[in-house]
C-alpha cells in the first residue's frame, strides 16, 4: 500500500489539469472560407481552454449573421463567434472571453473592430499595435472592456 500512495498523490495532483482539459468551452465561429487569420484566432482559443468549431459562410450571409446577433456596424471585423449566450466579434483575446463568461455582464458580447496587428491571430504580440476590446450593450452602445498598449 505504501508504494501505491505516491502514485495516487500524483494522480490526484494532475486531476484538476485533466478536468480543465476535458471541459474546454465550446465556441461556434462563423467565418469566410480560406481566412488564415480566423484559423489562427481559433488556434489561439484552442490553446487557451476553448473548443472552437468553425463554420464557413458566404460574405453576405456572414454580414447578416453579425447584424442579426447585435453587432453594430462600427464594431465589425472578419469573424463572429457565439459562446454561452454571447457574441464575440473579431480578434478578441481568449482571456477577455473568459473574463466575460466569469463576470456575466448584461451585454451582447465583445468586439475588437477591424483587424489590429498583433491581436490574437493577427501577427506577433510582441510587435502589436494598441487596440481596445469593447463590450457591446443591448442598445448597441459600447464601452471599453480592456485595452492593450502597443508593444515597445
Short mmCIF file of C-alpha atoms in Angstrom, two decimals:
data_model
loop_
_atom_site.label_atom_id
_atom_site.label_comp_id
_atom_site.label_asym_id
_atom_site.label_seq_id
_atom_site.Cartn_x
_atom_site.Cartn_y
_atom_site.Cartn_z
CA UNK A 1 0.00 0.00 0.00
CA UNK A 2 2.91 2.38 0.72
CA UNK A 3 4.07 2.01 -2.89
CA UNK A 4 0.63 2.95 -4.15
CA UNK A 5 0.44 6.17 -2.13
CA UNK A 6 2.93 8.19 -4.26
CA UNK A 7 1.16 7.13 -7.44
CA UNK A 8 -2.20 8.20 -6.02
CA UNK A 9 -0.74 11.52 -4.90
CA UNK A 10 0.49 12.20 -8.45
CA UNK A 11 -2.86 11.18 -9.94
CA UNK A 12 -4.79 13.50 -7.61
CA UNK A 13 -2.34 16.34 -8.30
CA UNK A 14 -2.97 16.02 -12.04
CA UNK A 15 -6.74 15.73 -11.72
CA UNK A 16 -7.53 19.48 -11.93
CA UNK A 17 -5.48 19.83 -15.12
CA UNK A 18 -7.18 16.80 -16.65
CA UNK A 19 -10.61 18.17 -15.73
CA UNK A 20 -9.80 21.59 -17.20
CA UNK A 21 -8.65 19.95 -20.44
CA UNK A 22 -11.78 17.81 -20.57
CA UNK A 23 -14.04 20.81 -20.00
CA UNK A 24 -12.96 23.03 -22.90
CA UNK A 25 -15.58 25.71 -23.54
CA UNK A 26 -17.37 25.23 -26.87
CA UNK A 27 -17.38 28.28 -29.14
CA UNK A 28 -19.02 28.45 -32.59
CA UNK A 29 -17.02 30.56 -35.07
CA UNK A 30 -18.61 31.89 -38.28
CA UNK A 31 -16.10 32.99 -40.91
CA UNK A 32 -15.43 33.09 -44.63
CA UNK A 33 -13.56 30.16 -46.14
CA UNK A 34 -9.82 30.39 -46.51
CA UNK A 35 -9.33 33.14 -43.93
CA UNK A 36 -5.94 32.45 -42.33
CA UNK A 37 -6.31 34.96 -39.52
CA UNK A 38 -9.62 33.37 -38.47
CA UNK A 39 -7.93 29.97 -38.29
CA UNK A 40 -5.05 31.48 -36.29
CA UNK A 41 -7.52 33.05 -33.85
CA UNK A 42 -9.27 29.68 -33.47
CA UNK A 43 -5.90 28.09 -32.67
CA UNK A 44 -5.32 30.80 -30.01
CA UNK A 45 -8.70 29.90 -28.48
CA UNK A 46 -7.89 26.20 -28.51
CA UNK A 47 -4.59 26.85 -26.75
CA UNK A 48 -6.47 28.75 -24.04
CA UNK A 49 -9.22 26.38 -22.94
CA UNK A 50 -11.82 26.74 -25.68
CA UNK A 51 -13.10 24.22 -28.22
CA UNK A 52 -13.72 26.25 -31.39
CA UNK A 53 -15.86 24.87 -34.18
CA UNK A 54 -15.66 26.78 -37.45
CA UNK A 55 -18.43 27.24 -39.96
CA UNK A 56 -17.75 28.88 -43.32
CA UNK A 57 -20.31 31.37 -44.61
CA UNK A 58 -20.54 33.47 -47.76
CA UNK A 59 -19.78 37.16 -47.18
CA UNK A 60 -23.35 38.45 -47.41
CA UNK A 61 -24.69 35.77 -45.09
CA UNK A 62 -21.92 36.47 -42.58
CA UNK A 63 -22.79 40.17 -42.56
CA UNK A 64 -26.47 39.29 -42.00
CA UNK A 65 -25.41 36.95 -39.15
CA UNK A 66 -23.48 39.79 -37.48
CA UNK A 67 -26.43 42.21 -37.74
CA UNK A 68 -28.93 39.59 -36.56
CA UNK A 69 -26.78 38.94 -33.50
CA UNK A 70 -26.46 42.59 -32.44
CA UNK A 71 -23.01 43.55 -33.74
CA UNK A 72 -23.03 47.30 -34.56
CA UNK A 73 -21.55 48.20 -37.95
CA UNK A 74 -18.72 50.20 -36.32
CA UNK A 75 -17.62 47.07 -34.39
CA UNK A 76 -17.36 44.69 -37.36
CA UNK A 77 -14.33 42.50 -38.00
CA UNK A 78 -13.71 39.37 -40.09
CA UNK A 79 -15.32 36.61 -37.97
CA UNK A 80 -18.13 36.27 -35.45
CA UNK A 81 -18.41 33.69 -32.70
CA UNK A 82 -21.10 32.59 -30.28
CA UNK A 83 -20.22 31.34 -26.80
CA UNK A 84 -22.59 30.69 -23.91
CA UNK A 85 -25.14 33.32 -24.97
CA UNK A 86 -22.60 35.99 -26.01
CA UNK A 87 -21.35 37.24 -29.38
CA UNK A 88 -17.60 37.63 -29.93
CA UNK A 89 -16.66 39.81 -32.90
CA UNK A 90 -13.13 39.79 -34.28
CA UNK A 91 -9.77 39.09 -32.69
CA UNK A 92 -10.79 39.18 -29.03
CA UNK A 93 -8.18 37.61 -26.72
CA UNK A 94 -9.24 34.37 -25.02
CA UNK A 95 -8.56 35.93 -21.60
CA UNK A 96 -11.20 38.61 -22.27
CA UNK A 97 -13.72 36.00 -23.38
CA UNK A 98 -13.06 34.06 -20.18
CA UNK A 99 -13.49 37.24 -18.12
CA UNK A 100 -16.80 37.93 -19.90
CA UNK A 101 -18.01 34.42 -19.06
CA UNK A 102 -16.88 34.76 -15.43
CA UNK A 103 -18.44 38.21 -14.87
CA UNK A 104 -21.59 37.61 -17.00
CA UNK A 105 -22.49 41.27 -17.67
CA UNK A 106 -25.83 42.18 -19.25
CA UNK A 107 -24.44 42.58 -22.76
CA UNK A 108 -24.49 41.29 -26.33
CA UNK A 109 -20.79 40.43 -26.19
CA UNK A 110 -17.30 41.66 -27.04
CA UNK A 111 -15.69 43.11 -30.15
CA UNK A 112 -12.30 44.09 -31.49
CA UNK A 113 -13.24 46.14 -34.57
CA UNK A 114 -11.06 45.91 -37.65
CA UNK A 115 -8.04 43.67 -37.57
CA UNK A 116 -5.37 45.21 -35.31
CA UNK A 117 -1.88 43.91 -35.92
CA UNK A 118 -0.64 41.80 -33.02
CA UNK A 119 -4.10 40.89 -31.69
CA UNK A 120 -4.64 37.11 -31.45
CA UNK A 121 -4.45 35.65 -34.95
CA UNK A 122 -3.02 38.86 -36.44
CA UNK A 123 0.72 38.55 -36.04
CA UNK A 124 3.19 38.51 -33.17
CA UNK A 125 2.01 40.01 -29.88
CA UNK A 126 5.50 41.39 -29.20
CA UNK A 127 5.07 43.68 -32.23
CA UNK A 128 1.41 44.66 -31.74
CA UNK A 129 -0.33 47.95 -32.25
CA UNK A 130 -2.56 49.34 -29.49
CA UNK A 131 -6.17 48.21 -29.53
CA UNK A 132 -9.26 48.07 -27.34
CA UNK A 133 -11.74 45.30 -26.67
CA UNK A 134 -15.28 46.72 -26.49
CA UNK A 135 -18.28 45.48 -24.55
CA UNK A 136 -21.41 45.69 -26.73
CA UNK A 137 -24.59 46.57 -24.83
CA UNK A 138 -28.08 45.50 -25.88
CA UNK A 139 -28.92 49.00 -27.13
CA UNK A 140 -25.87 48.98 -29.45
CA UNK A 141 -23.77 51.26 -27.25
CA UNK A 142 -20.23 50.20 -26.45
CA UNK A 143 -17.64 50.76 -23.75
CA UNK A 144 -14.03 49.73 -23.39
CA UNK A 145 -13.78 46.32 -21.70
CA UNK A 146 -9.98 46.11 -21.83
CA UNK A 147 -7.10 47.88 -23.54
CA UNK A 148 -3.85 46.58 -24.98
CA UNK A 149 -0.99 49.01 -25.44
CA UNK A 150 1.41 48.88 -28.35
CA UNK A 151 4.48 46.77 -27.72
CA UNK A 152 7.78 48.58 -27.48
#
